Amino acid sequence: QVQLVESGGGLVQAGGSLRLSCAASGRTFNLSIMGWFRQAPGKEREFVARISRNGGSTNYADSVKGRFTISRDSVKNTVYLQMNSLKPEDTAVYYCNARSVVTSTDYWGQGTQVTVSS
């Protein structure tokens, strides 16, 4: 099992940057594909970014491509989301996700609020 704790959210002006962190506990971090999703008020949760187990492959939603970067540190059992050139439409609760490649089980963090003011 994996427990996920996000941090790094906050209020930022448009054009600014934030870095989200997701600390994972449990022994399956290195057996998990890690990702970030977000949910804005009144909208469904949507995919933002994903990184493979060894960090060699990443995928991004078109809306964040070129502005966001996902990375992972297997020593610290942490995944990061560097968000640059933030826009008001990036405002949402951001959730960390771990998907086990062994069981296909999804684990979720509690979420961290990101608010971008115009």
PDB file of C-alpha atoms in Angstrom:
ATOM      1  CA  GLN A   1       0.000   0.000   0.000  1.00  0.00           C
ATOM      2  CA  VAL A   2       1.100   3.589  -0.660  1.00  0.00           C
ATOM      3  CA  GLN A   3       0.290   6.693   1.349  1.00  0.00           C
ATOM      4  CA  LEU A   4       0.641  10.005  -0.457  1.00  0.00           C
ATOM      5  CA  VAL A   5       1.001  13.478   1.061  1.00  0.00           C
ATOM      6  CA  GLU A   6       1.017  16.538  -1.196  1.00  0.00           C
ATOM      7  CA  SER A   7       2.448  19.936  -0.348  1.00  0.00           C
ATOM      8  CA  GLY A   8       3.480  23.148  -2.065  1.00  0.00           C
ATOM      9  CA  GLY A   9       0.148  24.560  -3.121  1.00  0.00           C
ATOM     10  CA  GLY A  10      -0.822  28.162  -2.567  1.00  0.00           C
ATOM     11  CA  LEU A  11      -1.834  31.468  -4.110  1.00  0.00           C
ATOM     12  CA  VAL A  12       0.232  32.886  -6.961  1.00  0.00           C
ATOM     13  CA  GLN A  13      -0.228  35.586  -9.572  1.00  0.00           C
ATOM     14  CA  ALA A  14      -0.626  34.725 -13.226  1.00  0.00           C
ATOM     15  CA  GLY A  15       2.770  34.125 -14.799  1.00  0.00           C
ATOM     16  CA  GLY A  16       4.227  32.878 -11.550  1.00  0.00           C
ATOM     17  CA  SER A  17       5.552  29.482 -10.532  1.00  0.00           C
ATOM     18  CA  LEU A  18       4.904  26.833  -7.904  1.00  0.00           C
ATOM     19  CA  ARG A  19       6.432  23.449  -7.185  1.00  0.00           C
ATOM     20  CA  LEU A  20       4.229  20.715  -5.803  1.00  0.00           C
ATOM     21  CA  SER A  21       5.676  17.779  -3.906  1.00  0.00           C
ATOM     22  CA  CYS A  22       4.170  14.403  -3.156  1.00  0.00           C
ATOM     23  CA  ALA A  23       5.869  12.277  -0.526  1.00  0.00           C
ATOM     24  CA  ALA A  24       5.084   8.580  -0.712  1.00  0.00           C
ATOM     25  CA  SER A  25       5.378   6.108   2.122  1.00  0.00           C
ATOM     26  CA  GLY A  26       5.299   2.375   1.729  1.00  0.00           C
ATOM     27  CA  ARG A  27       7.573   0.030  -0.135  1.00  0.00           C
ATOM     28  CA  THR A  28       5.869   0.186  -3.512  1.00  0.00           C
ATOM     29  CA  PHE A  29       6.926   3.660  -4.689  1.00  0.00           C
ATOM     30  CA  ASN A  30       9.408   2.217  -7.144  1.00  0.00           C
ATOM     31  CA  LEU A  31       6.725  -0.149  -8.435  1.00  0.00           C
ATOM     32  CA  SER A  32       4.326   2.682  -9.178  1.00  0.00           C
ATOM     33  CA  ILE A  33       3.695   4.979 -12.088  1.00  0.00           C
ATOM     34  CA  MET A  34       3.268   8.408 -10.514  1.00  0.00           C
ATOM     35  CA  GLY A  35       1.005  11.150 -11.737  1.00  0.00           C
ATOM     36  CA  TRP A  36      -0.729  14.426 -11.011  1.00  0.00           C
ATOM     37  CA  PHE A  37      -4.396  15.170 -11.592  1.00  0.00           C
ATOM     38  CA  ARG A  38      -6.441  18.261 -10.843  1.00  0.00           C
ATOM     39  CA  GLN A  39     -10.035  19.169 -10.192  1.00  0.00           C
ATOM     40  CA  ALA A  40     -11.457  22.645 -10.587  1.00  0.00           C
ATOM     41  CA  PRO A  41     -14.747  23.667  -8.943  1.00  0.00           C
ATOM     42  CA  GLY A  42     -17.698  22.186 -10.787  1.00  0.00           C
ATOM     43  CA  LYS A  43     -15.491  20.133 -13.093  1.00  0.00           C
ATOM     44  CA  GLU A  44     -14.364  16.539 -13.243  1.00  0.00           C
ATOM     45  CA  ARG A  45     -10.908  15.474 -12.161  1.00  0.00           C
ATOM     46  CA  GLU A  46      -8.523  15.622 -15.104  1.00  0.00           C
ATOM     47  CA  PHE A  47      -5.105  14.229 -15.933  1.00  0.00           C
ATOM     48  CA  VAL A  48      -2.163  16.635 -15.737  1.00  0.00           C
ATOM     49  CA  ALA A  49       1.086  14.655 -15.951  1.00  0.00           C
ATOM     50  CA  ARG A  50       2.519  11.155 -15.514  1.00  0.00           C
ATOM     51  CA  ILE A  51       6.008   9.724 -15.042  1.00  0.00           C
ATOM     52  CA  SER A  52       7.198   6.155 -15.470  1.00  0.00           C
ATOM     53  CA  ARG A  53       8.765   4.057 -12.747  1.00  0.00           C
ATOM     54  CA  ASN A  54      12.326   4.934 -13.699  1.00  0.00           C
ATOM     55  CA  GLY A  55      11.548   8.503 -14.693  1.00  0.00           C
ATOM     56  CA  GLY A  56      12.533   7.885 -18.279  1.00  0.00           C
ATOM     57  CA  SER A  57       9.108   8.560 -19.752  1.00  0.00           C
ATOM     58  CA  THR A  58       6.699  11.411 -19.089  1.00  0.00           C
ATOM     59  CA  ASN A  59       3.313  12.430 -20.463  1.00  0.00           C
ATOM     60  CA  TYR A  60       1.455  15.716 -20.162  1.00  0.00           C
ATOM     61  CA  ALA A  61      -1.983  17.080 -20.840  1.00  0.00           C
ATOM     62  CA  ASP A  62      -1.944  19.430 -23.825  1.00  0.00           C
ATOM     63  CA  SER A  63      -3.071  22.284 -21.584  1.00  0.00           C
ATOM     64  CA  VAL A  64       0.128  22.160 -19.509  1.00  0.00           C
ATOM     65  CA  LYS A  65       2.692  20.958 -22.037  1.00  0.00           C
ATOM     66  CA  GLY A  66       5.714  23.227 -22.107  1.00  0.00           C
ATOM     67  CA  ARG A  67       4.811  24.859 -18.786  1.00  0.00           C
ATOM     68  CA  PHE A  68       4.756  21.980 -16.281  1.00  0.00           C
ATOM     69  CA  THR A  69       7.463  19.420 -15.567  1.00  0.00           C
ATOM     70  CA  ILE A  70       7.030  16.218 -13.605  1.00  0.00           C
ATOM     71  CA  SER A  71       9.974  14.485 -11.959  1.00  0.00           C
ATOM     72  CA  ARG A  72      10.630  11.875  -9.301  1.00  0.00           C
ATOM     73  CA  ASP A  73      13.309  11.145  -6.725  1.00  0.00           C
ATOM     74  CA  SER A  74      13.475   7.455  -5.901  1.00  0.00           C
ATOM     75  CA  VAL A  75      15.772   8.040  -2.944  1.00  0.00           C
ATOM     76  CA  LYS A  76      13.346  10.468  -1.304  1.00  0.00           C
ATOM     77  CA  ASN A  77      10.255   8.596  -2.557  1.00  0.00           C
ATOM     78  CA  THR A  78       8.915  11.901  -3.817  1.00  0.00           C
ATOM     79  CA  VAL A  79       7.367  13.101  -7.036  1.00  0.00           C
ATOM     80  CA  TYR A  80       7.366  16.771  -8.038  1.00  0.00           C
ATOM     81  CA  LEU A  81       5.368  18.979 -10.342  1.00  0.00           C
ATOM     82  CA  GLN A  82       7.128  22.180 -11.353  1.00  0.00           C
ATOM     83  CA  MET A  83       4.530  24.615 -12.656  1.00  0.00           C
ATOM     84  CA  ASN A  84       5.673  27.684 -14.569  1.00  0.00           C
ATOM     85  CA  SER A  85       3.805  30.416 -16.444  1.00  0.00           C
ATOM     86  CA  LEU A  86       0.717  29.700 -14.391  1.00  0.00           C
ATOM     87  CA  LYS A  87      -2.657  30.818 -15.677  1.00  0.00           C
ATOM     88  CA  PRO A  88      -5.929  31.459 -13.838  1.00  0.00           C
ATOM     89  CA  GLU A  89      -7.350  28.362 -15.533  1.00  0.00           C
ATOM     90  CA  ASP A  90      -4.757  26.277 -13.681  1.00  0.00           C
ATOM     91  CA  THR A  91      -6.640  26.987 -10.461  1.00  0.00           C
ATOM     92  CA  ALA A  92      -7.705  23.656  -8.963  1.00  0.00           C
ATOM     93  CA  VAL A  93      -7.069  21.121  -6.263  1.00  0.00           C
ATOM     94  CA  TYR A  94      -4.085  19.063  -7.379  1.00  0.00           C
ATOM     95  CA  TYR A  95      -3.964  15.386  -6.480  1.00  0.00           C
ATOM     96  CA  CYS A  96      -1.012  13.030  -6.483  1.00  0.00           C
ATOM     97  CA  ASN A  97      -1.656   9.560  -7.887  1.00  0.00           C
ATOM     98  CA  ALA A  98       0.259   6.305  -7.666  1.00  0.00           C
ATOM     99  CA  ARG A  99      -0.677   3.352  -9.834  1.00  0.00           C
ATOM    100  CA  SER A 100       0.878   0.042  -8.937  1.00  0.00           C
ATOM    101  CA  VAL A 101       2.254  -1.810 -11.954  1.00  0.00           C
ATOM    102  CA  VAL A 102       1.793  -5.057  -9.994  1.00  0.00           C
ATOM    103  CA  THR A 103      -1.874  -4.746  -8.989  1.00  0.00           C
ATOM    104  CA  SER A 104      -3.081  -1.771 -11.104  1.00  0.00           C
ATOM    105  CA  THR A 105      -4.392  -0.265  -7.856  1.00  0.00           C
ATOM    106  CA  ASP A 106      -4.709   3.526  -7.740  1.00  0.00           C
ATOM    107  CA  TYR A 107      -3.750   5.469  -4.636  1.00  0.00           C
ATOM    108  CA  TRP A 108      -4.558   9.149  -4.082  1.00  0.00           C
ATOM    109  CA  GLY A 109      -3.318  11.924  -1.862  1.00  0.00           C
ATOM    110  CA  GLN A 110      -5.602  14.339  -0.070  1.00  0.00           C
ATOM    111  CA  GLY A 111      -4.987  17.149  -2.541  1.00  0.00           C
ATOM    112  CA  THR A 112      -3.397  20.588  -2.381  1.00  0.00           C
ATOM    113  CA  GLN A 113      -5.057  23.814  -3.502  1.00  0.00           C
ATOM    114  CA  VAL A 114      -3.469  25.916  -6.229  1.00  0.00           C
ATOM    115  CA  THR A 115      -5.018  29.322  -6.884  1.00  0.00           C
ATOM    116  CA  VAL A 116      -3.771  31.573  -9.689  1.00  0.00           C
ATOM    117  CA  SER A 117      -4.983  35.151  -9.606  1.00  0.00           C
ATOM    118  CA  SER A 118      -5.257  37.298 -12.714  1.00  0.00           C
TER     119      SER A 118
END
